[in-house]
Amino acid sequence: MTVREKLRQKISAGFYWHGLLCASYPVPIILFTAVCILTCCYPLLKLPLPGTGPVEFTTGVRDYMVPPQEPSGDPGERPDWYRGPPVAYIQQVLVKAAVSPWDNRLVPVDAFRSPLGRVFSLLDEIRNHVHSDSSGVRSLEALCLQVTDLLPGLRRMQALLPEHGCLLVSPGNYWQNQRELFDSDPDLLRTVQQYEPKGLHTSATLKDLLFGVHGKQTGVSLNSRNRVVTYTITMALRHYDVRFLGSLRSRLKQLHPSANCSLREEHMVHVHFKEEIGVAELIPLVTTYIILFAYIYFSTRKIDMVKSKWGLALAAVVTVLSSLLMSVGLCTLFGLTPTLNGGEIFPYLVVVIGLENVLVLTKSVVSTPVDLEVKLRIAQGLSNESWSIMKNMATELCIILIGYFTLVPAIQEFCLFAVVGLVSDFFLQMLFFTTVLSIDIRRMELADLNRRLPAEAGMPPAKPGPLRPRETPPPPRPSPHTITLQTPAFRNLRLPKRLRVVYFLARTRLAQRIIMAGTVIWIGILLYTDPAGLRTYLAAQVSEQSPLGGAGLPHLAVAPVFPGGDPTGTLNVLPQADPTPALSENLSQGGRVPPAPDPERSSAGVSSSQLRVLHCESHVLCRRYISILPVIPVTFHVTPREALETRHPQDTRHAPPLQTDPSPNALPHGAPVQTDLTLYKVAALGLAAGVLLVLLLFCLYRLLCPRNYGQNGVQHGRRRRGDLPCDDYGYSPPVSEISPLLLRGHNMDIECLASDGMLLASCCLAGQIRVWDAQTGDCLTVIPNHGLRRCSSSGGWEHRDGWDAGAVTDLETLGGAEGQDAGGAGYPVRRRAAPSRPTLFGDQPDLTALIDTSFGQQPPSQAPSASSGFDFGGLVERAYLEHEPSVSPVFSAPPPQPVQRRRSLGDQPMAPTDWDSAVWALELRGNLIAAGRSSGKLEVCLWDAVEGSLRCSNEDGVSGITALAFLNNRIVAARLNGSLDFFTVDINKPLGLLQYRGGPGRGSMPPSPCYSSDDVISCQLTRSVQCAHQKPITVLRAAAGRVVTGSQDHTVRVYRLEDSCCLFTLQGHSGGITAIYIDQTMVLASGGQDGAICLWDVLTGSRVSHVYGHRGDVTSLVCTTSCVISSGLDDLICIWDRSTGIKLYSIQQVLGCGASFGVISDSLLVTGGQGCVSFWDLNFGDLLQTVYLGASSEGQGVRQLVVLDNAAIVCDFGSELSLVYVPSVLEKLD
Amino acid sequence: PGEAVPPRQGSYNAAIADQTANLAIRGLLLFLIGVFLALVLNLLQVQRNVTLFPPDGFASIFSSAWWVPPCCGTASAVIGLLYPCIDRLLGEPHKFKREWSSVMRCVAVFVGINHASAKVDFANNVQLSLTLAALSIGLWWTFDRSCSGLGLGFAIAFLATLTTQLLVYNGLFQYTSPDFLYVRSWLPCIFFAGVITMGSIGRQLAMYEYKVVQEKTHQD
């Protein structure tokens, strides 16, 4: 074994144990990883945030000297940009002016007209200030920064901004610094506002620029509260002349003393402007990011076969990103400060680190056997890929090491980051991603996998052939229609609408895209309305006479896009310059003008605004800095008289005096009230918005989820009569019509249907049994009810037919939902047990059965008064009494006669006891028909090609047989009194001359289902379980050697067929059992009157799942390999996932056709409708096709539906049957 | 795919299978990619070499000669079509890392090489050339690993460099940077990496056609 092999094995084993560990303790490991990431990212907090905003540096003003050009030995706290002279020194004069005391005669305009007017005198003062001392005479003209031309972007404001001469900015610029223009301006506010941009903007405006303070704080507005006008005069100086500035300061202070001013004057702020990122630089960056995102997209797209694809993709991205952060953090921790532009190298780092390992891991893990334990799957997957992961990582490290030895500092740094990033990425993959993967795999249940597999994967083997070797069945007739199942890829599982909407959103990622589009639009609007950005957009050459700039300065590579964010940021932190109530009190009392509030912050605000002056007017600032000198505060008092004098004649046109009650007492309350009102307004607005939002959400909810989740039954809108059936999406597939084989012959409604695939036996209410060939539809035999051979001609019966017909039309709407299942016998029993439900009596076919039953169980002499013995509903009773005269002669039967056995058909009338008993249960196996009668008599008839003959009968029981099961050679009969009888059918081949009239043979007979008419058949009661149930047995099913009974006493019992031993009593229903399903695979499902469906494990007798599915009784139940189909009295067919018990979807049936459905194959469901049958794709809930069964059955609902083995469907339309050949099913698998 | 597959019903399949249409589509795509990359990378180089920077950003994209991007586009189209063609001639299609994520990674590394050559300050030209050469070879090893790719890359890089130099000698094309040798030193490496990248994209595009043809042969 080579070293390589050994190493490989070691690595594999290590990964295996690691995988086990990760999958076993997911939460602690994730927590540990999170702590690690946070710890490693902690040093990042110290890193300065990248950005292009200006940086400030403050020095003392006292011992200021121009920093040397070359960096001195000790940088100290000085930033590296602080060297050499600044571009300019900014000197600001902060003016606060107010009219005091306020007078009632004054209009709001007066509050700022006169104070603003003072700016012109102040400007003259400053311009004309001359400082003379020993070194000479200096004026502002000599010192200030000269402007020769404006930026092209500012041409619009040519009239306002100083175009030539000193850069001196003040509100006077609005009026070209001319007092006359100001005085003749009828509307100051409009003049100020006309340059303001419309719409959304966050950047500074011209108003901010000229006033030097934020627009809100200028006080130049009609509804200013404090009536203090604030503005600045800003001058940009080229040289710093202490003496000139000092004299200017003292002069201004002397002229306009500013009391209480606490502006500190000892600090000088230097502001540095970084290089801005331009479009030209952005394009490659954006390109790399686009490539990066494409890479991530294509990588994560490959993740498949997991529960949450997006979750894993997110985890992968998180892994890579946090490993990057960790690498930067670690490098910082060990003293390596990143000097590279993080944004630029980041995409390359991601690409180098890559998502490959993550994908490989996922693929490897999901390809492990599904049935393994999650732990083992993770471990196996890890160890499978361990070698390649390690190899790849070693290769990458080698490549990076080679890069490290290029000895280029930038590349070395990149490599260093990449190495640390790779290692931390490996760490995160092993701990974080693996654990997330294990959680995800665990969440993925087996059901998800099952759903993905083709439906055929779990199909039982093909059904055995026909039971008896009869004449070869005719070839299946060519079916006129074909149903094509779509390929599984194109089919969607039928999902609730809300889920479909959510899935749609998720699939198209609509929300993301909307947010993205919104952000882009927002940014676009911001850019568009950003005046600074607009102004600087053209950004032509600055032609500024700048002796400082030297040769290279005017043509610095300045990006044309103004970074919209940074001035905004500084502006937003502007202090609120509103005076407190105390201040306004001062004012109103005629006191002094309030001091400049919060001088330091105010100055910061002012300066940041002023920065923009330079920003806008000259682009020399890039990579340079300016120095802002301490502000000179100036205060003006304006008396009301002066204010009145300067008033423009048109000023009074404006709004009446703002303060109707300017009394000193009222004013202090004004402001709080105002703020309160604002608060209330905001609150009310918020409340309204909230209510609106709630309403909107509610509407959305109603729209998306119109269903009521609180109740089990899904309330579909019922289809109206004549509507085409359609599926939930409103899709109505092509409707076709075929002419079914009509099996006519019954005079009354068919109650029982039984079939073995080749033959079909039906029994009508009159007790007539007809046997049909399921292939051709020929009626082979008619077994009339004994004593009613003349049924078609009997006047009484005719009469009753008419009565029935009337009842049908009357009652069908009442209780039509009461379909009959194949057993058909449960209903009278249940009715009797629950007589308090009179509506159930409306079911017309059972009504007759009831009448028959009454005569069967009571002496015939009491027949006329039979009706009193039962608790009929009023309606029925009336109808019954109405026809009593005609009924009674028919029912006044002769006394019972001795039991006759082995009568043949040819013999004369059946025993009189028989004819008044109805057939309650019918079973067909081979060519034997077992019929259970209401009298408790069990008959086994033999069918042959010509005649139906009664081969044996058993009349041991006294209680009516409610259900029959015929399995192999055993017949199980459940009786009304709750007892269960097991019969054995013995067949003796007659020997030679022995007539079949002879005594019953005793010979043994293999339990072959094939009987010939020569056989002697005996039916013997082998065992009778007397008290199988406390209450009448309603359902009986037998399969797989088990007999399952369901009863009114809420229990289900499981018996073994061979020895009739009771294995389990299953309790779990809270109502009588109405439906049971059991098949060869020992699946047992039961449904009860409580609408519940239980799934049981037949081997252990435990309940597997329990769901409430229907409002009212469960009428029928069928299980397939993957789902359970149930129908209820609420005319719904529900399809449940068998393993999880989750309702997949439901189908609303036409009234009265609730229980008529059948399963053709594992994926094809057929339901009956109004004169039609519909085919559904069971797995996906799609309506495939609706077939109308000809004009004859128009308007009649399918009451029963039996699926035969040869894929024919028998529909029960009242008294006639329709034999429909299923359109052949083409299942395309791919 | 050599044999002509008759177009069948189903317009999509027919369009894919139709050799000439498919070829045209691929060529167009490759052309567009080449033009785009040329513009972006040219911008990088401009940033590197220009001290007098034109302020208008969008104009600077087209600052070089107008015929450079179309030439690059045409060249990339030819390369992108040539690679799968040679693969076909040699027999097997290229199988190594044939997925879009890998191609994207390759493109990113290519842009990164350009970025490095433009942004990183190297001590001397030899260092720059060696670094770029190592990176290019690394690119080939990581994403291609086929001899045909290597050979084609070398050949085309050599031809392209030669053409560029001829152009420069004849005065049709000029670098803004006065350092003539400097420019020449990185050019072959960039060309080589570009050839590998475009070849990778072309092969990936050709995969679709290959797959469709395979499916069709299966069906037939």
PDB file of C-alpha atoms in Angstrom, chain A residues 52 69 80-83 85-87 271-276 281 552-553 555-559 615 619-626, chain B residues 50-51 53:
ATOM      1  CA  THR A  52     -15.477  58.976  -0.431  1.00  0.00           C
ATOM      2  CA  GLN A  69       4.849  69.858   2.217  1.00  0.00           C
ATOM      3  CA  ASP A  80      -1.282  61.810   5.695  1.00  0.00           C
ATOM      4  CA  TRP A  81      -3.242  64.241   3.614  1.00  0.00           C
ATOM      5  CA  TYR A  82      -2.525  67.061   6.000  1.00  0.00           C
ATOM      6  CA  ARG A  83       0.482  68.502   4.356  1.00  0.00           C
ATOM      7  CA  PRO A  85      -1.106  74.557   2.287  1.00  0.00           C
ATOM      8  CA  PRO A  86      -4.801  74.020   1.849  1.00  0.00           C
ATOM      9  CA  VAL A  87      -6.630  74.973  -1.239  1.00  0.00           C
ATOM     10  CA  VAL A 271     -11.482  68.898   5.566  1.00  0.00           C
ATOM     11  CA  HIS A 272      -9.992  66.486   3.123  1.00  0.00           C
ATOM     12  CA  PHE A 273     -11.728  65.293   0.004  1.00  0.00           C
ATOM     13  CA  LYS A 274     -10.958  61.884  -1.246  1.00  0.00           C
ATOM     14  CA  GLU A 275     -10.709  60.834  -4.765  1.00  0.00           C
ATOM     15  CA  GLU A 276     -14.038  60.055  -6.184  1.00  0.00           C
ATOM     16  CA  GLU A 281     -13.645  53.011 -12.924  1.00  0.00           C
ATOM     17  CA  GLY A 552      -1.235  69.764 -12.757  1.00  0.00           C
ATOM     18  CA  LEU A 553      -4.007  70.919 -10.577  1.00  0.00           C
ATOM     19  CA  HIS A 555      -6.686  68.894 -14.787  1.00  0.00           C
ATOM     20  CA  LEU A 556      -6.851  66.452 -12.003  1.00  0.00           C
ATOM     21  CA  ALA A 557      -8.624  63.296 -12.829  1.00  0.00           C
ATOM     22  CA  VAL A 558     -11.846  64.185 -11.220  1.00  0.00           C
ATOM     23  CA  ALA A 559     -14.769  62.021 -11.706  1.00  0.00           C
ATOM     24  CA  HIS A 615     -17.326  71.650  -4.492  1.00  0.00           C
ATOM     25  CA  HIS A 619     -13.010  71.001  -8.682  1.00  0.00           C
ATOM     26  CA  VAL A 620      -9.657  71.598  -7.283  1.00  0.00           C
ATOM     27  CA  LEU A 621     -10.543  69.915  -4.076  1.00  0.00           C
ATOM     28  CA  CYS A 622      -9.880  66.414  -5.075  1.00  0.00           C
ATOM     29  CA  ARG A 623      -7.158  64.953  -2.944  1.00  0.00           C
ATOM     30  CA  ARG A 624      -6.664  68.331  -1.352  1.00  0.00           C
ATOM     31  CA  TYR A 625      -8.017  69.843   1.744  1.00  0.00           C
ATOM     32  CA  ILE A 626      -9.414  73.139   2.935  1.00  0.00           C
TER      33      ILE A 626
ATOM     34  CA  VAL B  50      -3.607  57.784 -19.036  1.00  0.00           C
ATOM     35  CA  THR B  51      -2.642  60.664 -16.902  1.00  0.00           C
ATOM     36  CA  PHE B  53      -8.032  61.599 -18.116  1.00  0.00           C
TER      37      PHE B  53
END
